Amino acid sequence: MKEKWIWLPDFASDMGLWEDELATVSPEADHLFVPYEKMVSYLDHLYGEPDLASASTVVGWGLGAFALLKNAASRPKGQRWILLSPFADYCSEESEWTAENLSFIAHQTLTASDATINAFYELLEDELGEWQDDWLKCAKRIKPEALRLGLEYMAKNRIESSVDTAGGGVQVLYGRMDRAIPPSMTMALADFMPGAEFKERPKAGHWPPMLLF
């Protein structure tokens, strides 16, 4: 039986941008890239999705990685996680946002989604790599309500206690040059994930191909 890999995106993102490249990490596996709008519709109960529950490996990026951590109690035994630029608290002191202003922006997004997307684009425009414009095009196709759901989830949730990583199989990859999720925001998870492997990519920023390879 083929392995099944599930890919969960970051806020306002589409990992399908790199589908051909990312799938080479396991060429013989079946790969499913979950659309952002679908993912945010079940952030609180990710494992209610049969595809996720039956996957051999789940790759989460940014918000997708954070949502996996919040659903860790439902992780099937033996399922491998690869977490790209996860965070403990998106509204921590190292962040560009406080919980209050991120909640405000979430509400504002329903009537001014371009302003929200442009604010996040500013965090990405100096990232290493050449995918900023592709990201922007994808983000502008996402419905405002889906953007709001992602922002509110990040504003209202944080990791404050140990995450069950018993049995291993959890790898955390983060870029030294990541401007969207600075390394300190990822390393804040280390105390909560004693069984996980943390690996810094010295020449990577926030984009998945640079984090994985």
mmCIF file with all atom_site columns, C-alpha atoms in Angstrom:
data_model
loop_
_atom_site.group_PDB
_atom_site.id
_atom_site.type_symbol
_atom_site.label_atom_id
_atom_site.label_alt_id
_atom_site.label_comp_id
_atom_site.label_asym_id
_atom_site.label_entity_id
_atom_site.label_seq_id
_atom_site.pdbx_PDB_ins_code
_atom_site.Cartn_x
_atom_site.Cartn_y
_atom_site.Cartn_z
_atom_site.occupancy
_atom_site.B_iso_or_equiv
_atom_site.pdbx_formal_charge
_atom_site.auth_seq_id
_atom_site.auth_comp_id
_atom_site.auth_asym_id
_atom_site.auth_atom_id
_atom_site.pdbx_PDB_model_num
ATOM 1   C CA . MET A 1 1   ? 0.000   0.000  0.000  1.00 0.00 ? 1   MET A CA 1
ATOM 2   C CA . LYS A 1 2   ? 1.261   3.459  -0.898 1.00 0.00 ? 2   LYS A CA 1
ATOM 3   C CA . GLU A 1 3   ? 2.055   5.947  1.799  1.00 0.00 ? 3   GLU A CA 1
ATOM 4   C CA . LYS A 1 4   ? -0.289  8.921  2.026  1.00 0.00 ? 4   LYS A CA 1
ATOM 5   C CA . TRP A 1 5   ? 1.074   12.406 2.684  1.00 0.00 ? 5   TRP A CA 1
ATOM 6   C CA . ILE A 1 6   ? -1.210  15.291 3.645  1.00 0.00 ? 6   ILE A CA 1
ATOM 7   C CA . TRP A 1 7   ? -0.037  18.904 3.335  1.00 0.00 ? 7   TRP A CA 1
ATOM 8   C CA . LEU A 1 8   ? -1.643  21.679 5.425  1.00 0.00 ? 8   LEU A CA 1
ATOM 9   C CA . PRO A 1 9   ? -0.974  25.302 4.379  1.00 0.00 ? 9   PRO A CA 1
ATOM 10  C CA . ASP A 1 10  ? -0.063  28.472 6.199  1.00 0.00 ? 10  ASP A CA 1
ATOM 11  C CA . PHE A 1 11  ? -2.403  31.444 6.494  1.00 0.00 ? 11  PHE A CA 1
ATOM 12  C CA . ALA A 1 12  ? -3.826  32.557 3.118  1.00 0.00 ? 12  ALA A CA 1
ATOM 13  C CA . SER A 1 13  ? -1.521  30.143 1.306  1.00 0.00 ? 13  SER A CA 1
ATOM 14  C CA . ASP A 1 14  ? -1.605  27.299 -1.200 1.00 0.00 ? 14  ASP A CA 1
ATOM 15  C CA . MET A 1 15  ? 1.102   24.648 -0.927 1.00 0.00 ? 15  MET A CA 1
ATOM 16  C CA . GLY A 1 16  ? 0.003   23.419 -4.327 1.00 0.00 ? 16  GLY A CA 1
ATOM 17  C CA . LEU A 1 17  ? 2.232   26.177 -5.719 1.00 0.00 ? 17  LEU A CA 1
ATOM 18  C CA . TRP A 1 18  ? 5.134   23.801 -5.124 1.00 0.00 ? 18  TRP A CA 1
ATOM 19  C CA . GLU A 1 19  ? 3.298   20.508 -5.620 1.00 0.00 ? 19  GLU A CA 1
ATOM 20  C CA . ASP A 1 20  ? 5.740   18.978 -8.108 1.00 0.00 ? 20  ASP A CA 1
ATOM 21  C CA . GLU A 1 21  ? 8.778   19.994 -6.092 1.00 0.00 ? 21  GLU A CA 1
ATOM 22  C CA . LEU A 1 22  ? 7.449   19.081 -2.651 1.00 0.00 ? 22  LEU A CA 1
ATOM 23  C CA . ALA A 1 23  ? 6.187   15.677 -3.757 1.00 0.00 ? 23  ALA A CA 1
ATOM 24  C CA . THR A 1 24  ? 9.761   14.634 -4.577 1.00 0.00 ? 24  THR A CA 1
ATOM 25  C CA . VAL A 1 25  ? 10.382  14.267 -0.826 1.00 0.00 ? 25  VAL A CA 1
ATOM 26  C CA . SER A 1 26  ? 8.586   10.911 -1.182 1.00 0.00 ? 26  SER A CA 1
ATOM 27  C CA . PRO A 1 27  ? 8.058   10.198 -4.903 1.00 0.00 ? 27  PRO A CA 1
ATOM 28  C CA . GLU A 1 28  ? 6.244   6.891  -4.427 1.00 0.00 ? 28  GLU A CA 1
ATOM 29  C CA . ALA A 1 29  ? 3.639   8.283  -2.007 1.00 0.00 ? 29  ALA A CA 1
ATOM 30  C CA . ASP A 1 30  ? 0.226   9.748  -2.751 1.00 0.00 ? 30  ASP A CA 1
ATOM 31  C CA . HIS A 1 31  ? 0.208   13.458 -1.915 1.00 0.00 ? 31  HIS A CA 1
ATOM 32  C CA . LEU A 1 32  ? -2.867  15.520 -1.019 1.00 0.00 ? 32  LEU A CA 1
ATOM 33  C CA . PHE A 1 33  ? -2.480  19.298 -0.762 1.00 0.00 ? 33  PHE A CA 1
ATOM 34  C CA . VAL A 1 34  ? -5.362  20.570 1.359  1.00 0.00 ? 34  VAL A CA 1
ATOM 35  C CA . PRO A 1 35  ? -6.810  23.908 0.156  1.00 0.00 ? 35  PRO A CA 1
ATOM 36  C CA . TYR A 1 36  ? -6.626  26.715 2.698  1.00 0.00 ? 36  TYR A CA 1
ATOM 37  C CA . GLU A 1 37  ? -10.384 27.340 2.628  1.00 0.00 ? 37  GLU A CA 1
ATOM 38  C CA . LYS A 1 38  ? -11.076 23.687 3.418  1.00 0.00 ? 38  LYS A CA 1
ATOM 39  C CA . MET A 1 39  ? -8.540  23.549 6.243  1.00 0.00 ? 39  MET A CA 1
ATOM 40  C CA . VAL A 1 40  ? -9.888  26.579 8.106  1.00 0.00 ? 40  VAL A CA 1
ATOM 41  C CA . SER A 1 41  ? -13.388 25.103 8.078  1.00 0.00 ? 41  SER A CA 1
ATOM 42  C CA . TYR A 1 42  ? -12.306 22.402 10.559 1.00 0.00 ? 42  TYR A CA 1
ATOM 43  C CA . LEU A 1 43  ? -9.298  23.790 12.462 1.00 0.00 ? 43  LEU A CA 1
ATOM 44  C CA . ASP A 1 44  ? -10.699 22.689 15.828 1.00 0.00 ? 44  ASP A CA 1
ATOM 45  C CA . HIS A 1 45  ? -11.243 19.099 14.717 1.00 0.00 ? 45  HIS A CA 1
ATOM 46  C CA . LEU A 1 46  ? -8.689  18.323 12.010 1.00 0.00 ? 46  LEU A CA 1
ATOM 47  C CA . TYR A 1 47  ? -8.860  14.599 12.597 1.00 0.00 ? 47  TYR A CA 1
ATOM 48  C CA . GLY A 1 48  ? -12.540 14.524 11.792 1.00 0.00 ? 48  GLY A CA 1
ATOM 49  C CA . GLU A 1 49  ? -11.300 14.425 8.201  1.00 0.00 ? 49  GLU A CA 1
ATOM 50  C CA . PRO A 1 50  ? -10.784 10.776 7.146  1.00 0.00 ? 50  PRO A CA 1
ATOM 51  C CA . ASP A 1 51  ? -7.879  11.640 4.834  1.00 0.00 ? 51  ASP A CA 1
ATOM 52  C CA . LEU A 1 52  ? -5.938  13.246 7.669  1.00 0.00 ? 52  LEU A CA 1
ATOM 53  C CA . ALA A 1 53  ? -6.664  10.465 10.119 1.00 0.00 ? 53  ALA A CA 1
ATOM 54  C CA . SER A 1 54  ? -5.415  7.818  7.685  1.00 0.00 ? 54  SER A CA 1
ATOM 55  C CA . ALA A 1 55  ? -2.280  9.650  6.512  1.00 0.00 ? 55  ALA A CA 1
ATOM 56  C CA . SER A 1 56  ? 1.149   8.180  7.177  1.00 0.00 ? 56  SER A CA 1
ATOM 57  C CA . THR A 1 57  ? 2.770   11.640 7.172  1.00 0.00 ? 57  THR A CA 1
ATOM 58  C CA . VAL A 1 58  ? 1.302   15.096 7.681  1.00 0.00 ? 58  VAL A CA 1
ATOM 59  C CA . VAL A 1 59  ? 3.249   18.216 6.766  1.00 0.00 ? 59  VAL A CA 1
ATOM 60  C CA . GLY A 1 60  ? 1.984   21.424 8.333  1.00 0.00 ? 60  GLY A CA 1
ATOM 61  C CA . TRP A 1 61  ? 3.294   24.879 7.456  1.00 0.00 ? 61  TRP A CA 1
ATOM 62  C CA . GLY A 1 62  ? 2.788   27.907 9.704  1.00 0.00 ? 62  GLY A CA 1
ATOM 63  C CA . LEU A 1 63  ? -0.895  27.973 10.622 1.00 0.00 ? 63  LEU A CA 1
ATOM 64  C CA . GLY A 1 64  ? -1.276  24.385 9.395  1.00 0.00 ? 64  GLY A CA 1
ATOM 65  C CA . ALA A 1 65  ? 1.506   23.252 11.735 1.00 0.00 ? 65  ALA A CA 1
ATOM 66  C CA . PHE A 1 66  ? 0.011   25.206 14.640 1.00 0.00 ? 66  PHE A CA 1
ATOM 67  C CA . ALA A 1 67  ? -3.404  23.616 14.073 1.00 0.00 ? 67  ALA A CA 1
ATOM 68  C CA . LEU A 1 68  ? -1.814  20.158 14.138 1.00 0.00 ? 68  LEU A CA 1
ATOM 69  C CA . LEU A 1 69  ? -0.244  20.939 17.508 1.00 0.00 ? 69  LEU A CA 1
ATOM 70  C CA . LYS A 1 70  ? -3.603  22.088 18.859 1.00 0.00 ? 70  LYS A CA 1
ATOM 71  C CA . ASN A 1 71  ? -5.079  18.760 17.690 1.00 0.00 ? 71  ASN A CA 1
ATOM 72  C CA . ALA A 1 72  ? -2.195  16.627 18.974 1.00 0.00 ? 72  ALA A CA 1
ATOM 73  C CA . ALA A 1 73  ? -4.404  14.579 21.300 1.00 0.00 ? 73  ALA A CA 1
ATOM 74  C CA . SER A 1 74  ? -6.099  13.085 18.219 1.00 0.00 ? 74  SER A CA 1
ATOM 75  C CA . ARG A 1 75  ? -2.904  12.208 16.332 1.00 0.00 ? 75  ARG A CA 1
ATOM 76  C CA . PRO A 1 76  ? -3.022  8.532  15.292 1.00 0.00 ? 76  PRO A CA 1
ATOM 77  C CA . LYS A 1 77  ? -0.319  6.273  16.657 1.00 0.00 ? 77  LYS A CA 1
ATOM 78  C CA . GLY A 1 78  ? 2.601   6.019  14.259 1.00 0.00 ? 78  GLY A CA 1
ATOM 79  C CA . GLN A 1 79  ? 1.662   9.060  12.179 1.00 0.00 ? 79  GLN A CA 1
ATOM 80  C CA . ARG A 1 80  ? 4.682   11.173 11.304 1.00 0.00 ? 80  ARG A CA 1
ATOM 81  C CA . TRP A 1 81  ? 4.590   14.965 11.496 1.00 0.00 ? 81  TRP A CA 1
ATOM 82  C CA . ILE A 1 82  ? 6.842   17.430 9.688  1.00 0.00 ? 82  ILE A CA 1
ATOM 83  C CA . LEU A 1 83  ? 6.189   20.932 10.998 1.00 0.00 ? 83  LEU A CA 1
ATOM 84  C CA . LEU A 1 84  ? 7.475   23.860 8.940  1.00 0.00 ? 84  LEU A CA 1
ATOM 85  C CA . SER A 1 85  ? 7.832   27.165 10.816 1.00 0.00 ? 85  SER A CA 1
ATOM 86  C CA . PRO A 1 86  ? 5.337   26.354 13.580 1.00 0.00 ? 86  PRO A CA 1
ATOM 87  C CA . PHE A 1 87  ? 4.796   28.702 16.506 1.00 0.00 ? 87  PHE A CA 1
ATOM 88  C CA . ALA A 1 88  ? 3.580   28.568 20.094 1.00 0.00 ? 88  ALA A CA 1
ATOM 89  C CA . ASP A 1 89  ? 1.847   31.944 20.073 1.00 0.00 ? 89  ASP A CA 1
ATOM 90  C CA . TYR A 1 90  ? 1.347   33.974 16.909 1.00 0.00 ? 90  TYR A CA 1
ATOM 91  C CA . CYS A 1 91  ? 0.741   37.073 19.016 1.00 0.00 ? 91  CYS A CA 1
ATOM 92  C CA . SER A 1 92  ? 3.821   36.764 21.231 1.00 0.00 ? 92  SER A CA 1
ATOM 93  C CA . GLU A 1 93  ? 6.264   39.592 21.915 1.00 0.00 ? 93  GLU A CA 1
ATOM 94  C CA . GLU A 1 94  ? 8.332   38.538 18.886 1.00 0.00 ? 94  GLU A CA 1
ATOM 95  C CA . SER A 1 95  ? 5.341   38.894 16.560 1.00 0.00 ? 95  SER A CA 1
ATOM 96  C CA . GLU A 1 96  ? 4.184   41.823 14.483 1.00 0.00 ? 96  GLU A CA 1
ATOM 97  C CA . TRP A 1 97  ? 0.732   41.451 16.052 1.00 0.00 ? 97  TRP A CA 1
ATOM 98  C CA . THR A 1 98  ? -1.026  41.484 19.397 1.00 0.00 ? 98  THR A CA 1
ATOM 99  C CA . ALA A 1 99  ? -4.121  39.361 19.957 1.00 0.00 ? 99  ALA A CA 1
ATOM 100 C CA . GLU A 1 100 ? -6.222  42.513 20.062 1.00 0.00 ? 100 GLU A CA 1
ATOM 101 C CA . ASN A 1 101 ? -5.081  44.002 16.777 1.00 0.00 ? 101 ASN A CA 1
ATOM 102 C CA . LEU A 1 102 ? -5.124  40.632 15.005 1.00 0.00 ? 102 LEU A CA 1
ATOM 103 C CA . SER A 1 103 ? -8.737  40.133 16.109 1.00 0.00 ? 103 SER A CA 1
ATOM 104 C CA . PHE A 1 104 ? -9.543  43.619 14.828 1.00 0.00 ? 104 PHE A CA 1
ATOM 105 C CA . ILE A 1 105 ? -7.901  42.860 11.490 1.00 0.00 ? 105 ILE A CA 1
ATOM 106 C CA . ALA A 1 106 ? -9.846  39.588 11.293 1.00 0.00 ? 106 ALA A CA 1
ATOM 107 C CA . HIS A 1 107 ? -13.117 41.479 11.620 1.00 0.00 ? 107 HIS A CA 1
ATOM 108 C CA . GLN A 1 108 ? -11.972 44.158 9.171  1.00 0.00 ? 108 GLN A CA 1
ATOM 109 C CA . THR A 1 109 ? -11.051 41.485 6.625  1.00 0.00 ? 109 THR A CA 1
ATOM 110 C CA . LEU A 1 110 ? -14.705 40.869 5.785  1.00 0.00 ? 110 LEU A CA 1
ATOM 111 C CA . THR A 1 111 ? -14.921 44.302 4.170  1.00 0.00 ? 111 THR A CA 1
ATOM 112 C CA . ALA A 1 112 ? -11.259 45.078 3.403  1.00 0.00 ? 112 ALA A CA 1
ATOM 113 C CA . SER A 1 113 ? -9.516  41.818 2.578  1.00 0.00 ? 113 SER A CA 1
ATOM 114 C CA . ASP A 1 114 ? -6.944  43.447 0.282  1.00 0.00 ? 114 ASP A CA 1
ATOM 115 C CA . ALA A 1 115 ? -5.602  45.533 3.171  1.00 0.00 ? 115 ALA A CA 1
ATOM 116 C CA . THR A 1 116 ? -5.161  42.394 5.272  1.00 0.00 ? 116 THR A CA 1
ATOM 117 C CA . ILE A 1 117 ? -3.441  40.470 2.499  1.00 0.00 ? 117 ILE A CA 1
ATOM 118 C CA . ASN A 1 118 ? -1.129  43.397 1.762  1.00 0.00 ? 118 ASN A CA 1
ATOM 119 C CA . ALA A 1 119 ? -0.135  43.582 5.437  1.00 0.00 ? 119 ALA A CA 1
ATOM 120 C CA . PHE A 1 120 ? 0.970   39.945 5.361  1.00 0.00 ? 120 PHE A CA 1
ATOM 121 C CA . TYR A 1 121 ? 2.625   40.411 1.982  1.00 0.00 ? 121 TYR A CA 1
ATOM 122 C CA . GLU A 1 122 ? 4.880   43.012 3.607  1.00 0.00 ? 122 GLU A CA 1
ATOM 123 C CA . LEU A 1 123 ? 6.159   40.294 5.951  1.00 0.00 ? 123 LEU A CA 1
ATOM 124 C CA . LEU A 1 124 ? 6.991   38.073 2.990  1.00 0.00 ? 124 LEU A CA 1
ATOM 125 C CA . GLU A 1 125 ? 8.291   40.501 0.384  1.00 0.00 ? 125 GLU A CA 1
ATOM 126 C CA . ASP A 1 126 ? 11.885  40.385 1.671  1.00 0.00 ? 126 ASP A CA 1
ATOM 127 C CA . GLU A 1 127 ? 11.951  36.609 2.123  1.00 0.00 ? 127 GLU A CA 1
ATOM 128 C CA . LEU A 1 128 ? 14.565  34.615 0.260  1.00 0.00 ? 128 LEU A CA 1
ATOM 129 C CA . GLY A 1 129 ? 13.079  33.025 -2.834 1.00 0.00 ? 129 GLY A CA 1
ATOM 130 C CA . GLU A 1 130 ? 10.930  34.271 -5.687 1.00 0.00 ? 130 GLU A CA 1
ATOM 131 C CA . TRP A 1 131 ? 7.416   33.193 -4.730 1.00 0.00 ? 131 TRP A CA 1
ATOM 132 C CA . GLN A 1 132 ? 6.026   36.381 -3.220 1.00 0.00 ? 132 GLN A CA 1
ATOM 133 C CA . ASP A 1 133 ? 3.927   37.366 -6.226 1.00 0.00 ? 133 ASP A CA 1
ATOM 134 C CA . ASP A 1 134 ? 2.606   33.830 -6.657 1.00 0.00 ? 134 ASP A CA 1
ATOM 135 C CA . TRP A 1 135 ? 1.597   33.822 -2.985 1.00 0.00 ? 135 TRP A CA 1
ATOM 136 C CA . LEU A 1 136 ? -0.167  37.165 -3.419 1.00 0.00 ? 136 LEU A CA 1
ATOM 137 C CA . LYS A 1 137 ? -2.200  35.957 -6.409 1.00 0.00 ? 137 LYS A CA 1
ATOM 138 C CA . CYS A 1 138 ? -3.353  32.889 -4.485 1.00 0.00 ? 138 CYS A CA 1
ATOM 139 C CA . ALA A 1 139 ? -4.160  34.882 -1.349 1.00 0.00 ? 139 ALA A CA 1
ATOM 140 C CA . LYS A 1 140 ? -6.366  37.303 -3.273 1.00 0.00 ? 140 LYS A CA 1
ATOM 141 C CA . ARG A 1 141 ? -8.502  34.413 -4.529 1.00 0.00 ? 141 ARG A CA 1
ATOM 142 C CA . ILE A 1 142 ? -9.393  33.298 -0.999 1.00 0.00 ? 142 ILE A CA 1
ATOM 143 C CA . LYS A 1 143 ? -12.798 34.286 0.361  1.00 0.00 ? 143 LYS A CA 1
ATOM 144 C CA . PRO A 1 144 ? -12.741 36.962 3.100  1.00 0.00 ? 144 PRO A CA 1
ATOM 145 C CA . GLU A 1 145 ? -14.603 34.682 5.521  1.00 0.00 ? 145 GLU A CA 1
ATOM 146 C CA . ALA A 1 146 ? -11.855 32.059 5.226  1.00 0.00 ? 146 ALA A CA 1
ATOM 147 C CA . LEU A 1 147 ? -9.213  34.708 5.882  1.00 0.00 ? 147 LEU A CA 1
ATOM 148 C CA . ARG A 1 148 ? -11.153 35.812 8.969  1.00 0.00 ? 148 ARG A CA 1
ATOM 149 C CA . LEU A 1 149 ? -11.340 32.270 10.324 1.00 0.00 ? 149 LEU A CA 1
ATOM 150 C CA . GLY A 1 150 ? -7.584  31.796 10.061 1.00 0.00 ? 150 GLY A CA 1
ATOM 151 C CA . LEU A 1 151 ? -6.785  35.116 11.707 1.00 0.00 ? 151 LEU A CA 1
ATOM 152 C CA . GLU A 1 152 ? -9.221  34.576 14.565 1.00 0.00 ? 152 GLU A CA 1
ATOM 153 C CA . TYR A 1 153 ? -7.810  31.111 15.214 1.00 0.00 ? 153 TYR A CA 1
ATOM 154 C CA . MET A 1 154 ? -4.301  32.541 15.523 1.00 0.00 ? 154 MET A CA 1
ATOM 155 C CA . ALA A 1 155 ? -5.502  35.412 17.702 1.00 0.00 ? 155 ALA A CA 1
ATOM 156 C CA . LYS A 1 156 ? -7.429  33.227 20.157 1.00 0.00 ? 156 LYS A CA 1
ATOM 157 C CA . ASN A 1 157 ? -5.205  30.150 20.478 1.00 0.00 ? 157 ASN A CA 1
ATOM 158 C CA . ARG A 1 158 ? -1.706  29.404 21.755 1.00 0.00 ? 158 ARG A CA 1
ATOM 159 C CA . ILE A 1 159 ? 0.355   26.478 23.011 1.00 0.00 ? 159 ILE A CA 1
ATOM 160 C CA . GLU A 1 160 ? 0.684   26.775 26.784 1.00 0.00 ? 160 GLU A CA 1
ATOM 161 C CA . SER A 1 161 ? 1.240   23.187 27.930 1.00 0.00 ? 161 SER A CA 1
ATOM 162 C CA . SER A 1 162 ? 3.044   20.049 26.809 1.00 0.00 ? 162 SER A CA 1
ATOM 163 C CA . VAL A 1 163 ? 2.130   18.615 23.429 1.00 0.00 ? 163 VAL A CA 1
ATOM 164 C CA . ASP A 1 164 ? 1.954   14.837 23.243 1.00 0.00 ? 164 ASP A CA 1
ATOM 165 C CA . THR A 1 165 ? 4.886   13.816 21.055 1.00 0.00 ? 165 THR A CA 1
ATOM 166 C CA . ALA A 1 166 ? 5.317   10.410 22.677 1.00 0.00 ? 166 ALA A CA 1
ATOM 167 C CA . GLY A 1 167 ? 6.695   7.849  20.296 1.00 0.00 ? 167 GLY A CA 1
ATOM 168 C CA . GLY A 1 168 ? 8.691   10.385 18.299 1.00 0.00 ? 168 GLY A CA 1
ATOM 169 C CA . GLY A 1 169 ? 8.033   10.940 14.635 1.00 0.00 ? 169 GLY A CA 1
ATOM 170 C CA . VAL A 1 170 ? 7.790   14.731 14.985 1.00 0.00 ? 170 VAL A CA 1
ATOM 171 C CA . GLN A 1 171 ? 10.281  16.925 13.150 1.00 0.00 ? 171 GLN A CA 1
ATOM 172 C CA . VAL A 1 172 ? 10.307  20.724 13.334 1.00 0.00 ? 172 VAL A CA 1
ATOM 173 C CA . LEU A 1 173 ? 12.063  22.626 10.530 1.00 0.00 ? 173 LEU A CA 1
ATOM 174 C CA . TYR A 1 174 ? 12.561  26.382 10.667 1.00 0.00 ? 174 TYR A CA 1
ATOM 175 C CA . GLY A 1 175 ? 14.548  28.955 8.717  1.00 0.00 ? 175 GLY A CA 1
ATOM 176 C CA . ARG A 1 176 ? 17.185  31.132 10.320 1.00 0.00 ? 176 ARG A CA 1
ATOM 177 C CA . MET A 1 177 ? 16.170  33.940 7.943  1.00 0.00 ? 177 MET A CA 1
ATOM 178 C CA . ASP A 1 178 ? 12.399  33.553 8.349  1.00 0.00 ? 178 ASP A CA 1
ATOM 179 C CA . ARG A 1 179 ? 10.824  36.988 8.714  1.00 0.00 ? 179 ARG A CA 1
ATOM 180 C CA . ALA A 1 180 ? 7.192   35.855 8.830  1.00 0.00 ? 180 ALA A CA 1
ATOM 181 C CA . ILE A 1 181 ? 7.751   33.421 11.731 1.00 0.00 ? 181 ILE A CA 1
ATOM 182 C CA . PRO A 1 182 ? 11.079  34.362 13.379 1.00 0.00 ? 182 PRO A CA 1
ATOM 183 C CA . PRO A 1 183 ? 13.069  31.408 14.762 1.00 0.00 ? 183 PRO A CA 1
ATOM 184 C CA . SER A 1 184 ? 12.428  32.550 18.338 1.00 0.00 ? 184 SER A CA 1
ATOM 185 C CA . MET A 1 185 ? 8.686   32.008 17.812 1.00 0.00 ? 185 MET A CA 1
ATOM 186 C CA . THR A 1 186 ? 9.340   28.425 16.726 1.00 0.00 ? 186 THR A CA 1
ATOM 187 C CA . MET A 1 187 ? 11.889  27.679 19.447 1.00 0.00 ? 187 MET A CA 1
ATOM 188 C CA . ALA A 1 188 ? 9.332   28.773 22.047 1.00 0.00 ? 188 ALA A CA 1
ATOM 189 C CA . LEU A 1 189 ? 7.783   25.353 21.358 1.00 0.00 ? 189 LEU A CA 1
ATOM 190 C CA . ALA A 1 190 ? 10.846  23.393 22.462 1.00 0.00 ? 190 ALA A CA 1
ATOM 191 C CA . ASP A 1 191 ? 9.845   23.257 26.132 1.00 0.00 ? 191 ASP A CA 1
ATOM 192 C CA . PHE A 1 192 ? 6.408   21.930 25.174 1.00 0.00 ? 192 PHE A CA 1
ATOM 193 C CA . MET A 1 193 ? 7.688   19.257 22.752 1.00 0.00 ? 193 MET A CA 1
ATOM 194 C CA . PRO A 1 194 ? 10.455  17.281 24.491 1.00 0.00 ? 194 PRO A CA 1
ATOM 195 C CA . GLY A 1 195 ? 10.187  14.353 22.085 1.00 0.00 ? 195 GLY A CA 1
ATOM 196 C CA . ALA A 1 196 ? 10.438  16.393 18.876 1.00 0.00 ? 196 ALA A CA 1
ATOM 197 C CA . GLU A 1 197 ? 13.480  16.973 16.679 1.00 0.00 ? 197 GLU A CA 1
ATOM 198 C CA . PHE A 1 198 ? 14.162  20.661 15.987 1.00 0.00 ? 198 PHE A CA 1
ATOM 199 C CA . LYS A 1 199 ? 16.313  21.471 12.979 1.00 0.00 ? 199 LYS A CA 1
ATOM 200 C CA . GLU A 1 200 ? 17.359  24.929 11.787 1.00 0.00 ? 200 GLU A CA 1
ATOM 201 C CA . ARG A 1 201 ? 17.838  25.597 8.091  1.00 0.00 ? 201 ARG A CA 1
ATOM 202 C CA . PRO A 1 202 ? 20.592  28.276 8.060  1.00 0.00 ? 202 PRO A CA 1
ATOM 203 C CA . LYS A 1 203 ? 19.957  29.454 4.499  1.00 0.00 ? 203 LYS A CA 1
ATOM 204 C CA . ALA A 1 204 ? 16.142  29.245 4.543  1.00 0.00 ? 204 ALA A CA 1
ATOM 205 C CA . GLY A 1 205 ? 13.404  31.753 5.157  1.00 0.00 ? 205 GLY A CA 1
ATOM 206 C CA . HIS A 1 206 ? 9.686   30.937 5.299  1.00 0.00 ? 206 HIS A CA 1
ATOM 207 C CA . TRP A 1 207 ? 8.997   29.125 2.010  1.00 0.00 ? 207 TRP A CA 1
ATOM 208 C CA . PRO A 1 208 ? 8.399   25.339 2.177  1.00 0.00 ? 208 PRO A CA 1
ATOM 209 C CA . PRO A 1 209 ? 10.841  24.246 -0.572 1.00 0.00 ? 209 PRO A CA 1
ATOM 210 C CA . MET A 1 210 ? 13.699  25.970 1.236  1.00 0.00 ? 210 MET A CA 1
ATOM 211 C CA . LEU A 1 211 ? 12.706  24.453 4.574  1.00 0.00 ? 211 LEU A CA 1
ATOM 212 C CA . LEU A 1 212 ? 12.294  20.890 3.326  1.00 0.00 ? 212 LEU A CA 1
ATOM 213 C CA . PHE A 1 213 ? 15.311  20.575 1.041  1.00 0.00 ? 213 PHE A CA 1
#
